[in-house]
Coordinates of C-alpha atoms in Angstrom, one line a residue:
X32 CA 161.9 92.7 -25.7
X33 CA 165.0 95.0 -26.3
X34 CA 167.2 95.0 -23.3
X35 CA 167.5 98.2 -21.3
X36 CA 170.6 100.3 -21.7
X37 CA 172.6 101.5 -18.4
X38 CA 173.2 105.0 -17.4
X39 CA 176.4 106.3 -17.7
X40 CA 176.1 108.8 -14.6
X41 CA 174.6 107.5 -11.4
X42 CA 173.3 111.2 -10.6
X43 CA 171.1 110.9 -13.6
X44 CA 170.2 107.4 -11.9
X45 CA 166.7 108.8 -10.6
X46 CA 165.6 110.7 -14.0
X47 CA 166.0 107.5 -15.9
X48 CA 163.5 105.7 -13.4
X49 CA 161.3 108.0 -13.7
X50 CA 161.4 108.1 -17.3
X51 CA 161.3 104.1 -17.4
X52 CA 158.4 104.4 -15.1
X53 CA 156.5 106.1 -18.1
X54 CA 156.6 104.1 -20.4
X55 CA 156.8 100.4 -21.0
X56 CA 160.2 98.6 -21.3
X57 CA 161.3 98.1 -24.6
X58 CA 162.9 101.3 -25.6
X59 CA 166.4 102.9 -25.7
X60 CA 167.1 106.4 -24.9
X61 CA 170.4 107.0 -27.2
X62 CA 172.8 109.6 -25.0
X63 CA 170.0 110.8 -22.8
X64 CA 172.8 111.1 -19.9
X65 CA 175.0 113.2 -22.1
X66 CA 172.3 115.3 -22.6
X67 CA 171.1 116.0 -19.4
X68 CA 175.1 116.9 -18.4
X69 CA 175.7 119.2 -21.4
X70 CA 172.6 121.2 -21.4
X71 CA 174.2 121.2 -25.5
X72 CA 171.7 122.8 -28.4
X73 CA 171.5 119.1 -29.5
X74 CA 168.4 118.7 -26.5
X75 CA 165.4 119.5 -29.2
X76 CA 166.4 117.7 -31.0
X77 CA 167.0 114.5 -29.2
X78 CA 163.5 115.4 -27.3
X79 CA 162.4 115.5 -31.2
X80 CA 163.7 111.7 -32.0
X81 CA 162.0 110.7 -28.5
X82 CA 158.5 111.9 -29.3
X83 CA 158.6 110.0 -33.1
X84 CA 159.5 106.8 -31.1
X85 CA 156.8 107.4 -28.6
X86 CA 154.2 107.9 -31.0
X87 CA 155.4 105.4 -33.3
X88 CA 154.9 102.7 -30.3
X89 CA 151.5 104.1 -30.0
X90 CA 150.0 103.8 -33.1
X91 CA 151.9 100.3 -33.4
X92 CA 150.0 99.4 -29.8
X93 CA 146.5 101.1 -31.2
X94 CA 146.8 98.5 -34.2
X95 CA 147.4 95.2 -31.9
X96 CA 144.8 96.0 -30.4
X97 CA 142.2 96.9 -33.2
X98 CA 143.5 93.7 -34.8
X99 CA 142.9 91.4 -31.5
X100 CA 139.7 93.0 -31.6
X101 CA 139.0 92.1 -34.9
X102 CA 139.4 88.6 -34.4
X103 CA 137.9 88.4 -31.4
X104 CA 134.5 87.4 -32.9
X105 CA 136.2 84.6 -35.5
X106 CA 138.9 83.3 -33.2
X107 CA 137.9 83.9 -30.0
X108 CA 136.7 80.1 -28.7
X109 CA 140.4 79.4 -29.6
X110 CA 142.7 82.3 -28.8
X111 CA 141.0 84.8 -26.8
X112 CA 138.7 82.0 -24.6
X113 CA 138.7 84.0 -21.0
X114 CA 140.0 87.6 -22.2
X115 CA 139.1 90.7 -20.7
X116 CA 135.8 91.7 -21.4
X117 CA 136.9 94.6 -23.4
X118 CA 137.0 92.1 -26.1
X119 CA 133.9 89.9 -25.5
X120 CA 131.5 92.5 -24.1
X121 CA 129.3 90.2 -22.1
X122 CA 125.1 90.3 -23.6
X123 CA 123.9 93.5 -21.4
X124 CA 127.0 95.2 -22.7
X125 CA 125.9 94.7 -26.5
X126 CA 122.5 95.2 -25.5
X127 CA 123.2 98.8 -24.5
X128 CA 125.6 99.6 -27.4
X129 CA 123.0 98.6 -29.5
X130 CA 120.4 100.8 -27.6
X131 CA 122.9 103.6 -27.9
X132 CA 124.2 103.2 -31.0
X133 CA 123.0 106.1 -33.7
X134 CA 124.4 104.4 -36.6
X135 CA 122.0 102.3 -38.4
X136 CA 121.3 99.1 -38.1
X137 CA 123.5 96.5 -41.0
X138 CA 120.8 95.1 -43.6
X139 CA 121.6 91.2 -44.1
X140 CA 121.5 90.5 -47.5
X141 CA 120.2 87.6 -49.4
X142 CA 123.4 85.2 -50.0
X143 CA 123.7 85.1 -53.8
X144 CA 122.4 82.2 -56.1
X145 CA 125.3 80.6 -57.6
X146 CA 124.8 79.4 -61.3
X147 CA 126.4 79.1 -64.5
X148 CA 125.6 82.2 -66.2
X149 CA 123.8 81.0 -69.9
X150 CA 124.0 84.9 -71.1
X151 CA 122.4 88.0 -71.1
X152 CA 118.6 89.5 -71.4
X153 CA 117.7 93.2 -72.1
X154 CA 114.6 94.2 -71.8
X155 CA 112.1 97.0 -72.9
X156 CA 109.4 97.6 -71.2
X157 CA 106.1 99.3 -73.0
X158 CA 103.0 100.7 -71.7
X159 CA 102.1 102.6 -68.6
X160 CA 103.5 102.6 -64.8
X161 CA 102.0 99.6 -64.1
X162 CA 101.8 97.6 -67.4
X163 CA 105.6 98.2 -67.0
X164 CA 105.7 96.6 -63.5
X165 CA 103.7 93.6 -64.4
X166 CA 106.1 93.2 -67.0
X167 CA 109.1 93.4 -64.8
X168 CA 108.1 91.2 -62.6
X169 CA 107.8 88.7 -65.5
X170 CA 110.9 89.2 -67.0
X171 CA 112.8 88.4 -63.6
X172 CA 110.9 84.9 -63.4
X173 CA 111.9 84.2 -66.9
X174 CA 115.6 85.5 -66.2
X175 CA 115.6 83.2 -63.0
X176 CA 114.5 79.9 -64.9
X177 CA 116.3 80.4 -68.0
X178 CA 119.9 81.1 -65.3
X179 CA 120.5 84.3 -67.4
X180 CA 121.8 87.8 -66.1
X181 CA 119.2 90.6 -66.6
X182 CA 120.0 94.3 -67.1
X183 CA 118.3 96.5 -65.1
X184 CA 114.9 97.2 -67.2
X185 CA 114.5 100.0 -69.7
X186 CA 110.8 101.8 -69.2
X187 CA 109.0 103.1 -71.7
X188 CA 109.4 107.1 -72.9
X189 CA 108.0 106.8 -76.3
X190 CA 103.6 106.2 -75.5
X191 CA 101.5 108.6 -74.9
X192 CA 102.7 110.3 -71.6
X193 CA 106.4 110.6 -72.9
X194 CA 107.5 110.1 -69.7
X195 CA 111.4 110.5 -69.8
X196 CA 111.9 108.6 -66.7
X197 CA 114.3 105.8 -66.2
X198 CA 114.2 102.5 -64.0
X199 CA 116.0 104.4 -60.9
X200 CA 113.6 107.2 -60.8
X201 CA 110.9 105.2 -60.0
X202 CA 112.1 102.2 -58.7
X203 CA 114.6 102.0 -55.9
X204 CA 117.3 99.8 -58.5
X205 CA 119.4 99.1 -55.6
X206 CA 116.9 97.3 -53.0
X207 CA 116.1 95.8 -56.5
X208 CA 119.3 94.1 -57.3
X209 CA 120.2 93.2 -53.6
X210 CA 116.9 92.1 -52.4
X211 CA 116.7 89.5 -55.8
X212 CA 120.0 87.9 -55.2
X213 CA 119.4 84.6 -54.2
X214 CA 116.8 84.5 -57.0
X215 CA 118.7 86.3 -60.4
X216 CA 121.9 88.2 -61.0
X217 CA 120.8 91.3 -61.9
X218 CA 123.0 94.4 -63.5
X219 CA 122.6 98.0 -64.3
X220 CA 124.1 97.4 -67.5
X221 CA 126.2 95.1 -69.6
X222 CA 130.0 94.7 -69.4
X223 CA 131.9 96.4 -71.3
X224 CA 132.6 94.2 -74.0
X225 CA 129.1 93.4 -74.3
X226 CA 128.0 97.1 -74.2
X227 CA 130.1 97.6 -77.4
X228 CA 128.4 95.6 -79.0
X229 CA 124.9 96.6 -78.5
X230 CA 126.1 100.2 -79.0
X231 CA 127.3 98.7 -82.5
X232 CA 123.7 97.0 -82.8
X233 CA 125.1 93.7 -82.7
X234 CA 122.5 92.2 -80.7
X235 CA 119.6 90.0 -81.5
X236 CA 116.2 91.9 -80.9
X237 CA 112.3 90.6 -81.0
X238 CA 109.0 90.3 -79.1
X239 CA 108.4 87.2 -77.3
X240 CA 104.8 85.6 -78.2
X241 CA 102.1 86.5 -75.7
X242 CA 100.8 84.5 -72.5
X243 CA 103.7 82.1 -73.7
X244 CA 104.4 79.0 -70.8
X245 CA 108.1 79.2 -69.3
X246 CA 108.4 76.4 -71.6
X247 CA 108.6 78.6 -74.7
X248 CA 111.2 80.5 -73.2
X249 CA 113.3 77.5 -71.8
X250 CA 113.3 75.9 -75.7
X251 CA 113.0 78.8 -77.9
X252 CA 114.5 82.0 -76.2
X253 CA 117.6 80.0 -74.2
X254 CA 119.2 78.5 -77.6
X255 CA 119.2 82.4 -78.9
X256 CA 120.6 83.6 -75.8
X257 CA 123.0 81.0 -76.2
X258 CA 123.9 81.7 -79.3
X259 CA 124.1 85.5 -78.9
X260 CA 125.3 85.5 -75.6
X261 CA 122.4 88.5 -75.3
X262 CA 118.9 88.6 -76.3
X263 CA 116.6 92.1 -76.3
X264 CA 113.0 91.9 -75.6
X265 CA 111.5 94.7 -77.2
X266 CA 108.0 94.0 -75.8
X267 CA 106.9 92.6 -72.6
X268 CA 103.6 93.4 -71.4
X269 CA 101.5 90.2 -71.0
X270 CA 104.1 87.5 -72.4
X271 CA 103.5 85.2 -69.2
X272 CA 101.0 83.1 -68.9
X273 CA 98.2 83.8 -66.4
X274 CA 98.1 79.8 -65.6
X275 CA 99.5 76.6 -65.4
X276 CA 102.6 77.7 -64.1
X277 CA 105.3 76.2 -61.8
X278 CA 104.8 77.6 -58.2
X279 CA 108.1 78.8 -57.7
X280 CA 107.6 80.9 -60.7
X281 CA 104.1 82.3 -59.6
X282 CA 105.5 82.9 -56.0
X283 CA 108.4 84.9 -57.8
X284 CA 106.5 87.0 -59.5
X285 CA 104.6 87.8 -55.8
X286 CA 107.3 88.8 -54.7
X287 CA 109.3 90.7 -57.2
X288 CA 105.9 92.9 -57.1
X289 CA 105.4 93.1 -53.0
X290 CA 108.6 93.1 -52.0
X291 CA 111.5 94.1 -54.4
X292 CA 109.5 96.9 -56.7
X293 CA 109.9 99.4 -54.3
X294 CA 109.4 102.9 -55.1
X295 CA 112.5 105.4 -54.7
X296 CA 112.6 107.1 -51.1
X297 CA 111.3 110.2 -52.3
X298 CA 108.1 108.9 -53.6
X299 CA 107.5 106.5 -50.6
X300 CA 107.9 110.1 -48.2
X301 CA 105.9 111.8 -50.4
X302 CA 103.4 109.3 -50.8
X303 CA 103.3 108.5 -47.0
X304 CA 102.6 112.3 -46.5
X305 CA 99.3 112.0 -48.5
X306 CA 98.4 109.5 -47.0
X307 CA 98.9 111.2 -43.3
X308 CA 97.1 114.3 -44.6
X309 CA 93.8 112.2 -45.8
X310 CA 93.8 109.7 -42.2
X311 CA 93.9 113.1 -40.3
X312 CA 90.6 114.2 -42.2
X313 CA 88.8 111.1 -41.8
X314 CA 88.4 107.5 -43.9
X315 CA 88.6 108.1 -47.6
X316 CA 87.4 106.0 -50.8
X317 CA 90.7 106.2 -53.6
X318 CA 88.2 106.7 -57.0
X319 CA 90.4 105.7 -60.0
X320 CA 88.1 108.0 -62.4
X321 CA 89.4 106.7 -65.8
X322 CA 88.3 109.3 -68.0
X323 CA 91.4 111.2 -69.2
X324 CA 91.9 111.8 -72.5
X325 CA 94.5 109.2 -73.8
X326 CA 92.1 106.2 -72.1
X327 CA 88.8 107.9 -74.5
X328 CA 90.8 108.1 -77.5
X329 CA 92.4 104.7 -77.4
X330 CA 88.7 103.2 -76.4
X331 CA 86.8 104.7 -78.7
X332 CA 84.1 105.9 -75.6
X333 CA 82.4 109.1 -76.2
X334 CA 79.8 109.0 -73.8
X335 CA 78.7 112.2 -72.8
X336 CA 81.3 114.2 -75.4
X337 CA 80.0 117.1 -77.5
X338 CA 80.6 116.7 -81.6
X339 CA 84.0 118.7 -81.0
X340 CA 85.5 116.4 -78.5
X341 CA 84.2 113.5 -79.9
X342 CA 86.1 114.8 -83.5
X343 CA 89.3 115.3 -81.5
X344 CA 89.2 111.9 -80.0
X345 CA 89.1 110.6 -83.5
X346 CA 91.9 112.1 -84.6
X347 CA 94.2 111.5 -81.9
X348 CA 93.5 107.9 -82.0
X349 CA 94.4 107.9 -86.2
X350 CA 97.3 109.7 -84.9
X351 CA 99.0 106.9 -83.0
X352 CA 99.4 104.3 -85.3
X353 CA 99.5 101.6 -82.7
X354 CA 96.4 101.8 -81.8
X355 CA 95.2 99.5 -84.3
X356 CA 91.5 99.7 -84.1
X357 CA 90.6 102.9 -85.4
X358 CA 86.6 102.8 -86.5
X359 CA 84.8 102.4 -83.2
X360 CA 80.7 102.5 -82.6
X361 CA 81.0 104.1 -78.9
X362 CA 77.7 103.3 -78.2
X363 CA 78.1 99.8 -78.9
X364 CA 81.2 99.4 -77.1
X365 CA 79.9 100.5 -73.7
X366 CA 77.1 98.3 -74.0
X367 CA 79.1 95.6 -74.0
X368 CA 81.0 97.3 -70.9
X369 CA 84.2 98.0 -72.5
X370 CA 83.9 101.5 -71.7
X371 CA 85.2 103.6 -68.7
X372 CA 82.3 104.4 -66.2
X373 CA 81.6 108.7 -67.0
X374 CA 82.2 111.1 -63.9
X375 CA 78.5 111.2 -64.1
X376 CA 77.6 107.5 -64.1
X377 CA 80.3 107.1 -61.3
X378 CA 78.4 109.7 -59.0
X379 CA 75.2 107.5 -59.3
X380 CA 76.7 104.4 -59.0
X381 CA 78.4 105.4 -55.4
X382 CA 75.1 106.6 -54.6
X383 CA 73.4 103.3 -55.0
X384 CA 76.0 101.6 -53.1
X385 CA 75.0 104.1 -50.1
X386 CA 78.6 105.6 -50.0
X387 CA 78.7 108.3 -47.3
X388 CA 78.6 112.1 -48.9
X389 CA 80.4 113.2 -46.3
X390 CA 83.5 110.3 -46.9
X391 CA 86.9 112.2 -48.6
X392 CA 87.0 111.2 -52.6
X393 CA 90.6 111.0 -53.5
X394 CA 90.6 110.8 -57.7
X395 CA 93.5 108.8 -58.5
X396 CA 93.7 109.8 -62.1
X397 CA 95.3 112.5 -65.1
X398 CA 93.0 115.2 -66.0
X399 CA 89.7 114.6 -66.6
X400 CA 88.6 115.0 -69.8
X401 CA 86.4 117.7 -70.1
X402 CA 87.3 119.4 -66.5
X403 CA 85.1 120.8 -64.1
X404 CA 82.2 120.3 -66.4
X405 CA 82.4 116.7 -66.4
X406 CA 83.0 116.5 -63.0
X407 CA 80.2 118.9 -61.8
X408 CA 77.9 116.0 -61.0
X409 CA 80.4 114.0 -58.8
X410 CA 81.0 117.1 -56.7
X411 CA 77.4 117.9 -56.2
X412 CA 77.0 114.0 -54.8
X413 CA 80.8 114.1 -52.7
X414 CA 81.8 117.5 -51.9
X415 CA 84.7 116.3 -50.4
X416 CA 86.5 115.4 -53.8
X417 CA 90.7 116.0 -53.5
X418 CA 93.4 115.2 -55.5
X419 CA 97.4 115.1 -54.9
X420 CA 97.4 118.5 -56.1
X421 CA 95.4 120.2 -54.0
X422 CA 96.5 118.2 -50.8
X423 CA 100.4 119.4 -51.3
X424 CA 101.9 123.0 -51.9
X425 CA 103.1 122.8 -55.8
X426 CA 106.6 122.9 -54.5
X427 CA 105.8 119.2 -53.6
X428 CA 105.3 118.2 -56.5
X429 CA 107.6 120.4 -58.9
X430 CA 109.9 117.4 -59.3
X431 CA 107.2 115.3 -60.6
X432 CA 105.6 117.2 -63.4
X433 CA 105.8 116.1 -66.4
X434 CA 106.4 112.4 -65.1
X435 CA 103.0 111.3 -65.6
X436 CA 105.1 107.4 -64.6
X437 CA 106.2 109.0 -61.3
X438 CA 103.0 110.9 -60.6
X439 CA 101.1 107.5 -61.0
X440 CA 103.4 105.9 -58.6
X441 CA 101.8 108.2 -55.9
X442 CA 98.6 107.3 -56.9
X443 CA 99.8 103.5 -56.6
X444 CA 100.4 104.3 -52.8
X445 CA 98.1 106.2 -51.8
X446 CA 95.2 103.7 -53.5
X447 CA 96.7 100.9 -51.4
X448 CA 96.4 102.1 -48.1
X449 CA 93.0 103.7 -48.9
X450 CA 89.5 102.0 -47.0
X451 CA 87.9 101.7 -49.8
X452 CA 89.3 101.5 -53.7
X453 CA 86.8 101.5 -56.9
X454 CA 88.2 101.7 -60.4
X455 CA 85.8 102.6 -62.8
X456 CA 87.9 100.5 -65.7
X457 CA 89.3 97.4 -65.3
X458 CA 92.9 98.5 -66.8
X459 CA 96.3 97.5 -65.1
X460 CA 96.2 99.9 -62.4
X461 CA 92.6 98.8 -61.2
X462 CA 94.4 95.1 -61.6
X463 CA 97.7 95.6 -60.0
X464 CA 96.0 97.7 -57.2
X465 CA 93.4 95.2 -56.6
X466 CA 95.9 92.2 -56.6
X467 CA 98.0 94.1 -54.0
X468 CA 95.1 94.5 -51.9
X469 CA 94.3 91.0 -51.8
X470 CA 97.7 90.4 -51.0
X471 CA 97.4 93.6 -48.0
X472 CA 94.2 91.1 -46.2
X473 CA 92.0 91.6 -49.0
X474 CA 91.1 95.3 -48.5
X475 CA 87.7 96.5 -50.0
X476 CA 87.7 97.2 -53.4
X477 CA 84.7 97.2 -55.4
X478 CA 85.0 95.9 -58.2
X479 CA 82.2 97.7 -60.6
X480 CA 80.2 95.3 -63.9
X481 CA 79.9 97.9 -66.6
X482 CA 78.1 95.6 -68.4
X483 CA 75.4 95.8 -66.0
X484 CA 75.5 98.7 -64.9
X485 CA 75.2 100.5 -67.9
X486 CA 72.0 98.9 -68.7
X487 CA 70.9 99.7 -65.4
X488 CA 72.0 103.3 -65.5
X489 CA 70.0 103.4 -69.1
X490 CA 67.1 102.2 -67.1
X491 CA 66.9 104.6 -64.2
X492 CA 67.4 107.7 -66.8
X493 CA 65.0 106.5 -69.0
X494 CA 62.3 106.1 -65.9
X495 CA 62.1 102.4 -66.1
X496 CA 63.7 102.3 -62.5
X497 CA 62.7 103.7 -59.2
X498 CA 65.8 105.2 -57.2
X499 CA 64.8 102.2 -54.8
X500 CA 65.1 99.3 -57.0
X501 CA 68.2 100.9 -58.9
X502 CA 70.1 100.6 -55.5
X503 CA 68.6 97.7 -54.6
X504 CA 70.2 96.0 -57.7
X505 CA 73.5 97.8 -57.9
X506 CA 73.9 96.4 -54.3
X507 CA 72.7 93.0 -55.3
X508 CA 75.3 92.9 -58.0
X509 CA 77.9 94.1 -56.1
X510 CA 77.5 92.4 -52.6
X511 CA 80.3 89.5 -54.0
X512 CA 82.6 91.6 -55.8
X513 CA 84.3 93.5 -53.0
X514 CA 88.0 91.9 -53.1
X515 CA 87.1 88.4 -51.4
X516 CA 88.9 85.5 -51.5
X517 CA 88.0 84.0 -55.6
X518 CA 89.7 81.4 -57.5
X519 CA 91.2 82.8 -60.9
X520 CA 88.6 82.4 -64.1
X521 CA 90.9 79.9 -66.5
X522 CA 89.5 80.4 -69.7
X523 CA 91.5 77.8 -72.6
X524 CA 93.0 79.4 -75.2
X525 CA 91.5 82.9 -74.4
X526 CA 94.0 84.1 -71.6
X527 CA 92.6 88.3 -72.8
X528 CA 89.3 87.2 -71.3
X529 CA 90.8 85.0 -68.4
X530 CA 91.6 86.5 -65.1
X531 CA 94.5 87.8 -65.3
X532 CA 97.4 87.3 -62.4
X533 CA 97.9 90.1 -60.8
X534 CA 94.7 91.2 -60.0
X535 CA 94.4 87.6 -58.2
X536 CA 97.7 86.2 -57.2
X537 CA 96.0 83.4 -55.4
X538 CA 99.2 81.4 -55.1
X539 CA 100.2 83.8 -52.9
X540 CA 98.0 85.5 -50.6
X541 CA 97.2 84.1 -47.0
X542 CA 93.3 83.0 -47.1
X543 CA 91.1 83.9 -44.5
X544 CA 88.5 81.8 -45.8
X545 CA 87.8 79.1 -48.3
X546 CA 88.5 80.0 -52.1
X547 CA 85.0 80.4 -53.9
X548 CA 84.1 79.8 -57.5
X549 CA 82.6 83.4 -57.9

């Protein structure tokens, strides 16, 4: 401590105590008698000099004791063991801080996986919203077991929807980097260096085989990565394998899907508001009516199309030429049951199954091809059809026009917290939904056979059936394929016509009864 200078007037004894009373010792009041007897111009600014080295004290006080505080949590068993409680706030005390507290509440992160880093993977992602996510959810396995660094997806803007949107405007990308930490080092893009060079096209670019085992990856896509430092997957729908897997990698997959593909905050509001408007009305049944134009083209199914639709079907399926089946006997096809269910044959279908006409029909779908005449039937049978459209005021919406992606990703939500979900084709929406339902505590989804169904249909029009005993065997068919519990169908070499993982993650879903063969 500095020691304290004397007065030089004993008169002026009594205004330096009280002044010393003020404030701590420690400081030194430079001719503050000689002021007080000259009453000279020079008092401002001595009283000037005084309030500097008063509030330099202070802010030097305020930072001891923010610092003290600091290390309060780290150090205190050792330095501040039996402080004042102003720096170890006993439990109630942190109880009611946090009770009080408006700030929100700090998100632990995952610690990060530490691993030498064997390169870089791009990847492009083709298909619609939910191809795409399969595919992610893929390529983050593969980047975990192959101890690469993936860049943030690219999604697909040149198919059929032309959907310009990127990664971050569908996905939250930052839940999606942070919440994967301890699994993969992910990146929104390359370093710099690296960037260059892609820029330059100096990378090396292909499509992985499909429904390859991680073990084509680990001995013939790691050397190139090695070698190239970065490796661009051009294609990645369906290049995992459905089976025979390592657990850890199936698991993975589980949860880069439930957990880390989460949808940006304004689609989960938006989607939660549907949702909230539909519970208010009453249960509702999410019908994922695939009948829009792009699905009829690419299929080939013409059932129920005049001559001039089925003509312009033709030609917009010669017009993309990766669609490589082009000559297609419609009839033929839906036989088999490779054909979307018609808005027709889906209202006597959810007849037979005795759904309720009264029960809310949300269509999770595009436009239907052929509008309100196609759909005439369906509303006669369930008045109570609605769509996002006519649940929200346009305004709603007007961000997500023309983001067919983004508009699908409401459809996602609102068909997972639905009672009841029925796809009428099995493509990877149905799948992905119906895989995230079993994962939800196996909600009901009905799972429709086309094959059958269509036979029967054929039957009942062509007065073979009673109304009874077409019920009677839709429910018969259907009574075991409402979500349960199943094992996945392994099918050797034929992984197209195996069941396919997401639509069954068994691996990770929480049984609430025994696995059956069915």
């Amino acid at each position: 401590m500095c020691r304290l200078e004397k007065s030089e007037n004993k008169s002026d004894y009594g205004a330096e105590k009280e002044k010393e009373s003020r404030w701590q010792m420690g400081f030194k009041y430079m001719g503050e008698s000689k002021v007080e007897k000259t009453k000279s111009p020079v008092v401002p600014r001595s009283r000037v000099k005084l309030w500097i080295i008063r509030a330099t004290t202070t802010a030097l006080l305020w930072t001891c004791v923010v610092q003290l505080t600091a290390l309060g949590d780290s150090w205190g068993p050792k330095v501040l063991k039996g402080w004042p409680s102003c720096f170890t706030p006993s439990e109630k005390d942190s109880r009611l801080a946090v009770k009080l507290s408006s700030a929100p509440a700090k998100i632990h992160l995952p610690p990060k996986r530490v691993y030498k880093n064997n390169g870089y993977l791009m990847v492009s992602c083709n298909g619609g919203l939910n191809q795409m996510r399969a595919a992610i959810c893929d390529m983050v396995s593969i980047a975990r077991f192959l101890n690469v660094t993936l860049i943030v997806p690219e999604l697909d803007r040149t198919s059929f929807w032309n959907d310009p949107s990127e990664f971050q405007d569908i996905f939250d990308v930052d839940h999606f980097i942070t919440s994967l930490r301890d699994e993969v080092r992910i990146l929104k893009e390359l370093p710099p260096r690296l960037k260059r060079r892609v820029e330059l096209g100096m990378v090396h670019s292909m499509p992985p085989i499909s429904w390859s085992h991680i073990s084509y990856y680990m001995h013939q896509i790691l050397p190139l990565i090695q070698k190239y430092k970065i490796v661009h997957l051009n294609k990645t729908d369906a290049r995992l394998a459905n089976n025979h897997l390592p657990i850890e990698i199936q698991k993975l997959r589980c949860r880069v899907n439930f957990s880390a593909l989460r949808f940006t905050p304004q689609i989960e509001e938006l989607g939660r508001r549907v949702i909230k408007l539909l519970r208010q009305r009453g249960p509702f049944l999410v019908l994922h009516l695939r009948y829009e134009m792009d699905m009829l083209a690419f299929s080939g199914c013409s059932q129920g199309c005049n001559d001039e639709e089925v003509e312009e079907l033709t030609r917009m399926r010669y017009a993309y030429p990766w669609w490589k089946e082009k000559v297609i006997n419609s009839d033929l096809k839906r036989k088999d049951g490779l054909c979307p269910l018609t808005p027709e044959e889906t209202a006597l279908i959810l007849r037979a199954l005795d759904i309720d006409r009264s029960i809310q029909i949300y269509i999770a779908a595009g436009e239907i091809y052929g509008g309100e005449r196609r759909m005439a039937n369906l509303r006669a049978a369930y008045p109570n059809l609605v769509r996002k459209e006519t649940l929200l005021e346009p305004a709603d919406l007007r961000f997500f026009q023309n983001h067919s992606s983004q508009m699908a990703a409401l459809d996602y939500l609102v068909s997972l917290q639905s009672d009841i979900f029925v796809p009428t084709y099995d493509g990877n929406m149905a799948k992905v939904v119906e895989g995230h339902r079993r994962f939800l505590g196996f909600k009901k989804t009905i799972l429709l056979d086309r094959k059958l169904l269509v036979d029967l249909i054929d039957q009942y029009n062509d007065g073979l059936l009673t109304w009874e005993k077409f019920s009677s065997l839709v429910k018969e068919v259907h009574a075991n394929r409402m979500g349960r519990p199943t094992r996945r169908i392994v099918i050797p070499d034929k992984p197209k016509e195996e069941d396919y993982f997401y639509a069954n993650p068994q691996e990770c879903l929480q049984l609430i009864e025994p696995l059956s063969n069915a």
